Tab-separated table of C-alpha atoms in Angstrom:
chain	number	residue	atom	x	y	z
A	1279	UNK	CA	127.987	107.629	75.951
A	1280	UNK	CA	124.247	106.688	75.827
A	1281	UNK	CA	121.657	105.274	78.688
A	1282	UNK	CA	122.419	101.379	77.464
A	1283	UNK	CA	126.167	101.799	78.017
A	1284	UNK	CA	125.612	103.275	81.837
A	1285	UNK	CA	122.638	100.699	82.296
A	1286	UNK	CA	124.974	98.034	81.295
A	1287	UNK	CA	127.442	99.259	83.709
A	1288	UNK	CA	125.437	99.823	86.339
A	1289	UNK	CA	123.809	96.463	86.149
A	1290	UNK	CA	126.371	94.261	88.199
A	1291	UNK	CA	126.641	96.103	90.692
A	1292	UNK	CA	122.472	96.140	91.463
A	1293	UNK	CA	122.098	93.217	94.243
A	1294	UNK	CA	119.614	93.837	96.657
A	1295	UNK	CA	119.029	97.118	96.059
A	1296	UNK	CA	115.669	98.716	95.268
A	1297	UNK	CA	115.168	100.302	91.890
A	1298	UNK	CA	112.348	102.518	90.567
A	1299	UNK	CA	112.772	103.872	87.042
A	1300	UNK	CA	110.377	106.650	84.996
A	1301	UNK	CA	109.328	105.836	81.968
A	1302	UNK	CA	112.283	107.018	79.956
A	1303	UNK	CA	114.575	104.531	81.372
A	1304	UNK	CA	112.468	101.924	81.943
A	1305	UNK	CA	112.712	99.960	78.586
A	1306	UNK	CA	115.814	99.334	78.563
A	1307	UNK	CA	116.360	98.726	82.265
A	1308	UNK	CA	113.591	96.237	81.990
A	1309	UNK	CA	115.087	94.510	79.032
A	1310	UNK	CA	118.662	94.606	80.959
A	1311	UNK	CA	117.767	94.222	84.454
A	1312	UNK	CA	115.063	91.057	85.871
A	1313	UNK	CA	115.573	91.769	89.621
A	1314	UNK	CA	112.140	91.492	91.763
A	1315	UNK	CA	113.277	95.213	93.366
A	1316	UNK	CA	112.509	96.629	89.944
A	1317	UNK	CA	109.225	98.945	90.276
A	1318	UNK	CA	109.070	101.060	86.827
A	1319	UNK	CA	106.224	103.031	86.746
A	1320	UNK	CA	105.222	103.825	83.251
A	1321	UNK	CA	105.140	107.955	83.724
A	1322	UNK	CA	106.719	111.241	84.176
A	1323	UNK	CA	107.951	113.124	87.256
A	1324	UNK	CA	107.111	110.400	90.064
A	1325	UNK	CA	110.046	108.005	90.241
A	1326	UNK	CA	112.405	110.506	92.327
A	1327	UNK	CA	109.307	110.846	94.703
A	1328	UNK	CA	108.325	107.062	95.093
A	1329	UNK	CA	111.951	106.468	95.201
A	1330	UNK	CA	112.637	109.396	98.245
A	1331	UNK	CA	109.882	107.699	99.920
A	1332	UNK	CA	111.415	104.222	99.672
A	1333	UNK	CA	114.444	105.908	100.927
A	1334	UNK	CA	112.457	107.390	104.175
A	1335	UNK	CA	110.549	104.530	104.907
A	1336	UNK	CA	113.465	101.638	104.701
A	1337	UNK	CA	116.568	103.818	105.630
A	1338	UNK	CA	118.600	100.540	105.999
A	1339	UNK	CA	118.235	99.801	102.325
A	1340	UNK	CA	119.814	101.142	99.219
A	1341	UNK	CA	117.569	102.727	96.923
A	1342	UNK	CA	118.236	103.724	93.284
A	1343	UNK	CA	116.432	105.785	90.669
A	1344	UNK	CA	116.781	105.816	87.528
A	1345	UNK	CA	114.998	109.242	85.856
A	1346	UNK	CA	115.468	111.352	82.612
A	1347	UNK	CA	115.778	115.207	82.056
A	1348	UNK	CA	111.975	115.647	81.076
A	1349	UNK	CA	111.031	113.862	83.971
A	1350	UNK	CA	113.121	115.543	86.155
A	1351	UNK	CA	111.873	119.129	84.661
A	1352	UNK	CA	108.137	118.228	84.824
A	1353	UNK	CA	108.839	117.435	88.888
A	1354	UNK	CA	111.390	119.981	89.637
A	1355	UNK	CA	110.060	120.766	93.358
A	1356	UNK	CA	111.517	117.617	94.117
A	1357	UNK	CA	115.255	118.834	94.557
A	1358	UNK	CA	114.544	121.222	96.843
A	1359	UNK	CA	112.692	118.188	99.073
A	1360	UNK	CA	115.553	116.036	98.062
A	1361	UNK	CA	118.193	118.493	99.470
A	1362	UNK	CA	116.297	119.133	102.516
A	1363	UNK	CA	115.548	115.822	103.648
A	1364	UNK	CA	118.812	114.265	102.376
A	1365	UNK	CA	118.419	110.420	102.690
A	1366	UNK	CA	121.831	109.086	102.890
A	1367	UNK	CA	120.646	105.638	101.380
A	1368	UNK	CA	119.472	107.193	97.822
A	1369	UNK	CA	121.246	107.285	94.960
A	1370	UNK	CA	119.960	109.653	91.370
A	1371	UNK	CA	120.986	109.013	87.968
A	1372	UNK	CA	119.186	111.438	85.417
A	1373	UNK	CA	120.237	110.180	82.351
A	1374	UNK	CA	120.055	113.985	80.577
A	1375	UNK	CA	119.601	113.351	76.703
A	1376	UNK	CA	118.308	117.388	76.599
A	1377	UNK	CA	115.322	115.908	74.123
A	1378	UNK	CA	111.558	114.661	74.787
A	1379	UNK	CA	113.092	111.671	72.427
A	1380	UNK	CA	109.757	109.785	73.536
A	1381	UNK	CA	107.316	112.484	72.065
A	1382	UNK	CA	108.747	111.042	68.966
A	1383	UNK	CA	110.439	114.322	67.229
A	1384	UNK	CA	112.908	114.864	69.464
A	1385	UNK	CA	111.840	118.639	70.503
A	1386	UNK	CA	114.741	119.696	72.969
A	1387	UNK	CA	114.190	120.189	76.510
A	1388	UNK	CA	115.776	122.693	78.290
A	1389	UNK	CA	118.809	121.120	79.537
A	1390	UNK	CA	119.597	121.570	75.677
A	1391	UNK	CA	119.671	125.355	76.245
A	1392	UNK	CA	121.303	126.965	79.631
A	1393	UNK	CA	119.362	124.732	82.619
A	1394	UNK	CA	121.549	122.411	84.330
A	1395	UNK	CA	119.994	119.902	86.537
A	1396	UNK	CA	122.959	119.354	88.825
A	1397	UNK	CA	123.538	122.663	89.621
A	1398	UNK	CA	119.979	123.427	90.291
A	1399	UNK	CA	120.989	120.052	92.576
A	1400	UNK	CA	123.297	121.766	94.102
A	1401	UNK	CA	121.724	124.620	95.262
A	1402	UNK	CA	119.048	122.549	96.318
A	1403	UNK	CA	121.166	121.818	99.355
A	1404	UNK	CA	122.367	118.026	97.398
A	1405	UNK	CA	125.992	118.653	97.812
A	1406	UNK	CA	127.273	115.499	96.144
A	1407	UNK	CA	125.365	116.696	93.326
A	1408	UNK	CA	127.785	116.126	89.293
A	1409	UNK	CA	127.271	115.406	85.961
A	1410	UNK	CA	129.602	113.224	84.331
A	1411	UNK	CA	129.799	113.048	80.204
A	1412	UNK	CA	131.914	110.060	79.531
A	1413	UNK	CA	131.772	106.524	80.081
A	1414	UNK	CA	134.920	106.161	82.610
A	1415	UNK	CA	133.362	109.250	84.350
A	1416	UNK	CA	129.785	107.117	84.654
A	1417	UNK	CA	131.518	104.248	85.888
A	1418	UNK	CA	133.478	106.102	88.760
A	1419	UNK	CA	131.216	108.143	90.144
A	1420	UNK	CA	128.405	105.361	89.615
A	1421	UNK	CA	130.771	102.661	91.340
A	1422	UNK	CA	131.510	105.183	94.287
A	1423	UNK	CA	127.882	106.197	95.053
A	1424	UNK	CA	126.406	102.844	94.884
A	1425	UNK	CA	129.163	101.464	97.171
A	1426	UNK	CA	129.696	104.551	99.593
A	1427	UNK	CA	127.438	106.229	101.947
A	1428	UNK	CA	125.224	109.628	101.625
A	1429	UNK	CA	122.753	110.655	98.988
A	1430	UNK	CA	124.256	110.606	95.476
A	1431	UNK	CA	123.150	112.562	92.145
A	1432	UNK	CA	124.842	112.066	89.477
A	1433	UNK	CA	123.683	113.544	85.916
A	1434	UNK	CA	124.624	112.133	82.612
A	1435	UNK	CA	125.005	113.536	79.535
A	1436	UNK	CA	123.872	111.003	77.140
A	1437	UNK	CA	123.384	111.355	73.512
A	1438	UNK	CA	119.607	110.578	72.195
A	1439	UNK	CA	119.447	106.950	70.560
A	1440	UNK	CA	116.348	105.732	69.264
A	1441	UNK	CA	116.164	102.173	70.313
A	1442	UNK	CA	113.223	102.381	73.127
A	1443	UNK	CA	110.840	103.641	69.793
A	1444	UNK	CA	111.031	100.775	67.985
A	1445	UNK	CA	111.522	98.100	71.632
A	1446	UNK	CA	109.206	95.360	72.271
A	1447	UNK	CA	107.176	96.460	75.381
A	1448	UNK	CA	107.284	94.529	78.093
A	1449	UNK	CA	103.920	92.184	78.941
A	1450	UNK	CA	104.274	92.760	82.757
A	1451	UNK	CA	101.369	95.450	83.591
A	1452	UNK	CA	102.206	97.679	86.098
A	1453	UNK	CA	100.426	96.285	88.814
A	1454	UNK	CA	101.691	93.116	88.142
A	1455	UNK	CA	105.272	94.602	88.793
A	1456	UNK	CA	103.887	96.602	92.112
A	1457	UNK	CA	102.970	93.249	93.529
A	1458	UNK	CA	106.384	91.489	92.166
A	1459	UNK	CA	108.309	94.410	93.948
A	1460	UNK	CA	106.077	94.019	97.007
A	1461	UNK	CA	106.980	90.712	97.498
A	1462	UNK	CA	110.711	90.891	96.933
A	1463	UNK	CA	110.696	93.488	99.808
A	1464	UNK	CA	108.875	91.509	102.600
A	1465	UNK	CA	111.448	88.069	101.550
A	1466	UNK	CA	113.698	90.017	102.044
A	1467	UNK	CA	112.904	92.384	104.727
A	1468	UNK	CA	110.566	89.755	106.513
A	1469	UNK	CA	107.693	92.032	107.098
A	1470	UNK	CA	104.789	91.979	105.643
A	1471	UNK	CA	104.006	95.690	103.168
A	1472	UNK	CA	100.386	95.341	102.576
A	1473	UNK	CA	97.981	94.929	105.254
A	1474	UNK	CA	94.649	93.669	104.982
A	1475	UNK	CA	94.143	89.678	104.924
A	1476	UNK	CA	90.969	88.069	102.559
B	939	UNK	CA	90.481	123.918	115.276
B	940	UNK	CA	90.962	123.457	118.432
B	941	UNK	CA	93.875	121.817	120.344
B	942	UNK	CA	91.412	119.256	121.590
B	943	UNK	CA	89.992	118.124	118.631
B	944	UNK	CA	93.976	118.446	116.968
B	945	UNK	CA	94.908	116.095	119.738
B	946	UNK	CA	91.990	113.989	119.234
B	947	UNK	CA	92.739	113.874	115.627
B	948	UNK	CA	96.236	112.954	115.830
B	949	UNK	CA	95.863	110.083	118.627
B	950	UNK	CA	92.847	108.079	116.094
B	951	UNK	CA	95.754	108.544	113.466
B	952	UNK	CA	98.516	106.700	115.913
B	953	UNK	CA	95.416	104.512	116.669
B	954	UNK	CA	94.597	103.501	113.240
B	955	UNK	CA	98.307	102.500	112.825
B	956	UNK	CA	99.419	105.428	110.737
B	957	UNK	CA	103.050	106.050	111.165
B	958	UNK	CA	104.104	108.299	107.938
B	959	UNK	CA	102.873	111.513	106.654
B	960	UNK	CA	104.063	113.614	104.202
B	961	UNK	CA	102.436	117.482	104.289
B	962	UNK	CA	102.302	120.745	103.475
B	963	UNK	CA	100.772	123.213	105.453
B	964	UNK	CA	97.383	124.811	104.968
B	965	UNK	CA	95.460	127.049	107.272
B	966	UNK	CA	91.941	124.575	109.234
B	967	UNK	CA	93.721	121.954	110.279
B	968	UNK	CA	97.829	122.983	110.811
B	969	UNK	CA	97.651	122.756	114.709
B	970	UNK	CA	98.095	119.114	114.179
B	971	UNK	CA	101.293	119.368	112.538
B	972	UNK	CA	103.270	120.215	115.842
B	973	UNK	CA	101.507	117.494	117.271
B	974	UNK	CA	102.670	115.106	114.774
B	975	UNK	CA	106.157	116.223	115.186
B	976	UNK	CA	106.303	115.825	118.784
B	977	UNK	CA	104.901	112.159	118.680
B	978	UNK	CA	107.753	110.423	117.734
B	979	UNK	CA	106.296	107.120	116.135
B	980	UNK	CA	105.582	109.674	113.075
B	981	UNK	CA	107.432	109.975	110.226
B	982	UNK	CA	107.098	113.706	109.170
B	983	UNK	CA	107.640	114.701	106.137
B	984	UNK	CA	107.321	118.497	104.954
B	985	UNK	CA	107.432	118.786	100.918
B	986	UNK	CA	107.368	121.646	98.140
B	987	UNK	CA	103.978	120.268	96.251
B	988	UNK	CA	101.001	117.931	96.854
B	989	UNK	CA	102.367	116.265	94.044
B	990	UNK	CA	105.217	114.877	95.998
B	991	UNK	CA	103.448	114.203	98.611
B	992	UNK	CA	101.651	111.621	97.123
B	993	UNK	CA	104.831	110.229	95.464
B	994	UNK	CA	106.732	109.925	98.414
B	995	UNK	CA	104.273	108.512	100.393
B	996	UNK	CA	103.488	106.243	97.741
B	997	UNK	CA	106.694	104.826	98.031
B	998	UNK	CA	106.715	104.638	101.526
B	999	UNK	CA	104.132	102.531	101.232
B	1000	UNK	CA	105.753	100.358	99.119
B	1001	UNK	CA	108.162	99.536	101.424
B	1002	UNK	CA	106.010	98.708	104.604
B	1003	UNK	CA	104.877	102.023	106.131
B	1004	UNK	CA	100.971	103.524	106.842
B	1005	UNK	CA	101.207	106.527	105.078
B	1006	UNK	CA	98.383	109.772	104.964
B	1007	UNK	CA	99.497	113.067	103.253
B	1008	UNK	CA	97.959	116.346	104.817
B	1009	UNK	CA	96.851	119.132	102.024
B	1010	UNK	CA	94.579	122.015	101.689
B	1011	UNK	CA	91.608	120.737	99.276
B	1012	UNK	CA	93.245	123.035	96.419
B	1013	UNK	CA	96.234	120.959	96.720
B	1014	UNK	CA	93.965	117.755	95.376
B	1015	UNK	CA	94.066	119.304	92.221
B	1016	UNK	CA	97.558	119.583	92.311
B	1017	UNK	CA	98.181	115.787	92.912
B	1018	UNK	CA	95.875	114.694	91.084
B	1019	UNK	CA	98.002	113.397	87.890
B	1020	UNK	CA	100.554	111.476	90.548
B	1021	UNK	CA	97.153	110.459	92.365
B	1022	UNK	CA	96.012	108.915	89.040
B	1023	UNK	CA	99.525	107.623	87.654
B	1024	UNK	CA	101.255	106.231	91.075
B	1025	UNK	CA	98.888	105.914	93.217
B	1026	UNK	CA	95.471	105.012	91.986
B	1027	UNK	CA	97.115	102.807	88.756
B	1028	UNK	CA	99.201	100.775	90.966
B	1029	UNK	CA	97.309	100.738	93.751
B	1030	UNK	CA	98.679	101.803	96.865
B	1031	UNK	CA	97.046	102.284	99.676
B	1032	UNK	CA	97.111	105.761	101.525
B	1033	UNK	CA	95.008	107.848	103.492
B	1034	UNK	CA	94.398	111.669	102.313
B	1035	UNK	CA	93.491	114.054	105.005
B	1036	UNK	CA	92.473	116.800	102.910
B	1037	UNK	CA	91.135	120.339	104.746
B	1038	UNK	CA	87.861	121.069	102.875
B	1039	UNK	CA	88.432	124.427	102.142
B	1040	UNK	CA	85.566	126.119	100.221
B	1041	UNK	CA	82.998	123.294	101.332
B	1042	UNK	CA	79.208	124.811	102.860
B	1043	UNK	CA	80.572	124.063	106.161
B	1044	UNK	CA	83.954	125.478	105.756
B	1045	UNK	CA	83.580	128.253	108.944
B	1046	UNK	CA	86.076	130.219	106.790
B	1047	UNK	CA	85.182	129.935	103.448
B	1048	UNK	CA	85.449	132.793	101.156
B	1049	UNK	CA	85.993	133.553	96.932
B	1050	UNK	CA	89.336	132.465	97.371
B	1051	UNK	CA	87.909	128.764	98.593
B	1052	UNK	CA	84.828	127.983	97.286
B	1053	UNK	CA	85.393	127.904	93.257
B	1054	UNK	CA	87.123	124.881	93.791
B	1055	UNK	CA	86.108	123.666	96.867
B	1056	UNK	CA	82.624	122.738	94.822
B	1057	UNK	CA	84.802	120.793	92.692
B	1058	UNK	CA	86.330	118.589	95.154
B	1059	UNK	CA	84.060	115.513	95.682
B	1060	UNK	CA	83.557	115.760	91.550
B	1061	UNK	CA	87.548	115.729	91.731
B	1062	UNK	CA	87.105	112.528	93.985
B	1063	UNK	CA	84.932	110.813	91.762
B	1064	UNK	CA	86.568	111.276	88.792
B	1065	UNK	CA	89.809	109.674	90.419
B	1066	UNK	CA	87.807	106.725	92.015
B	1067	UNK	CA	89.231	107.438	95.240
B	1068	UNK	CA	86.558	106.889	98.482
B	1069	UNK	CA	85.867	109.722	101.003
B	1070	UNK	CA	83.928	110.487	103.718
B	1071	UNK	CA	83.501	114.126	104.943
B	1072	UNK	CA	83.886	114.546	108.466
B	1073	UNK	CA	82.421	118.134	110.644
B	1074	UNK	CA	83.171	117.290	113.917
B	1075	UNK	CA	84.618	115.196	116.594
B	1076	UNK	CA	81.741	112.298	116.833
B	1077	UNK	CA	83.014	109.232	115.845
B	1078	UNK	CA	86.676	110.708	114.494
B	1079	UNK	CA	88.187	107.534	115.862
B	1080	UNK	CA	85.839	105.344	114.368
B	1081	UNK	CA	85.920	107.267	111.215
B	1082	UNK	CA	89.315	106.824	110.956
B	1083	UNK	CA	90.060	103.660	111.625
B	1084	UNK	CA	87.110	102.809	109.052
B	1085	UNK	CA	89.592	104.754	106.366
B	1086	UNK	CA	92.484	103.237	106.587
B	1087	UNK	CA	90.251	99.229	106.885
B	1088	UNK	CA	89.539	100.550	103.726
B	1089	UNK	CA	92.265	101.645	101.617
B	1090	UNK	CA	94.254	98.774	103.046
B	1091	UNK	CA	90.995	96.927	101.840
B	1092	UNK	CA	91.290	98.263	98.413
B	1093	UNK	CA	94.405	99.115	98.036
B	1094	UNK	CA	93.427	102.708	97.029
B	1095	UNK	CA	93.944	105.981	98.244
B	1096	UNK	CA	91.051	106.704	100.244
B	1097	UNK	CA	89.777	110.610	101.430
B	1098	UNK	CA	89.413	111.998	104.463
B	1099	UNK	CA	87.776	115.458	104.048
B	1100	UNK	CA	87.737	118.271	107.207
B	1101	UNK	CA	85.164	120.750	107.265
B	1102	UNK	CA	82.606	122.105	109.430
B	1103	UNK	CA	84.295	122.240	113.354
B	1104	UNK	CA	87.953	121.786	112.121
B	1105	UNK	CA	87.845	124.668	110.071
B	1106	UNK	CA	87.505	126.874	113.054
């Protein structure tokens, strides 16, 4: 199993949802995925934040993230918040490859050693907290949390490929995407998001 | 501070339209925290780390709601990378309300403050992100509502820094 087989999986069943990916998945979500609730932000240890707070704000909508092991480790305080405020509409995939592959020589993170993100989940208070480390696995508990209530956390074990070194970057800067994001949610929440007229 | 100036404080927020914060506590200025729970048009939300703060009510923001995050001054520091990379990259408006610990009018300033408290305006500057330093209760309304015309304005994180009387 690798992050394009569970992308491609979990790409029919995004709809409306909103979807913020770090910078490890965002390649090839990008590449797969063209919906306006995209907002990939280019960096490191935010997306589960930005993507709690999208949770908080619009509790009516389903939110997904889409973060890595590094990115997880370098913004670890966030399970603890996760667990505690426990958004019901918020669903995690850490897609755990237990290697910085992006720094280019692979050094191994510490998943590859004795941390494991979904227990430290766990005992962050996120019951519904797994990892899963086959594709039938991915697809059933992906399936289940996108269509069922309560927050969801689901870690998989993914082996490192290579492919987002040598991928054509996308020409859509990031603030370009904020505003493309920003606009998807007030068609289809019919409020305006930013305030301030010219 | 005092309850009246916490009250003050917390009304000019509702004012201004604010109606999400995320926080973690600090010593000047936690008496308005209760007073942000009990008002129930707020959002509160407590967090481990500045640096989710910012994060979370970055994506609040995102998604239609006037966010502020409440920190100690030190806690800038801590933020500042998901200040930079969310925040100040994308552009997001949100309004810090950041105790100025360690500042020449903190009433309660001490070693443990002041190394960085001289550092945070320079902190402020180097992230591009507008402040105003306020030491009192004249014009706190004003003052606020001028904040958040302008990060909606720019579409920034903008500073609000406490000293002086709310450090009491």
């Amino acid at each position: 199993m690798n992050r394009r087989t569970c992308l491609e999986a979990l790409l029919p069943h995004v709809t409306d949802q909103l979807v913020v990916a770090s910078v490890s998945g965002q390649w090839i979500w990008g590449q797969l995925s063209k919906h306006d609730g995209n907002l990939l932000l280019g960096s490191m240890g935010n997306a589960l934040g930005v993507g709690m707070g999208m949770a908080l704000g619009l509790p009516h909508r389903k939110v997904i993230v889409i973060e890595s092991d590094g990115s997880v480790l370098l913004s670890l305080f966030n399970l603890p918040t996760l667990g505690t405020l426990n958004p019901k509409n918020l669903v995690v995939f850490v897609f755990d490859n237990e290697a910085y592959s992006g720094s280019r020589i692979s050094r191994p993170s510490a998943t590859a050693a004795k941390t494991d993100i979904a227990a430290i989940a766990r005992d962050s208070g996120i019951s519904r907290a797994m990892t899963v480390r086959d594709i039938d696995a991915f697809n059933r508990e992906m399936s289940s949390a996108i269509k069922g209530p309560g927050l969801g956390f689901i870690v998989a074990k993914v082996e490192e490929t290579f492919e987002h070194r040598n991928a054509e970057r996308s020409d859509v800067d990031l603030v370009e995407n904020k505003y493309r994001f920003v606009r998807y949610v007030e068609r289809t929440e019919g409020k305006p998001i930013f305030l301030g007229r010219g | 501070m005092d309850q009246d100036l916490a009250k003050k404080t917390v009304e000019q927020l509702w004012r201004a339209g604010i109606n999400f914060v995320t926080y973690l506590p600090e010593t000047r200025l936690s008496s308005i925290l209760p007073l942000l729970e009990a008002e129930k048009s707020f959002r509160l939300v407590p967090v481990a780390s500045e640096a989710e703060a910012i994060t979370i009510a970055s994506g609040a923001s995102l998604v239609g709601k006037q966010s502020a995050c409440y920190m100690e001054g030190t806690g800038l520091f801590v933020c500042s990378y998901n200040l930079l990379t969310v925040s100040v990259r994308l552009g997001i408006p949100l309004l810090l309300l950041i105790s100025y610990v360690g500042s020449f009018a903190d009433q309660r300033n001490s070693f443990r403050f002041a190394p960085t408290g001289i550092r945070t305006e320079e902190q402020l500057k180097t992230l591009n992100i507008e402040y105003q330093v306020i030491t009192d209760s004249a014009d706190l309304g004003q003052r606020i509502h001028d904040a958040v015309r302008m990060m909606h304005a720019l579409k920034q994180p903008v500073a609000l820094l406490f000293t002086g009387d709310f450090t009491l």
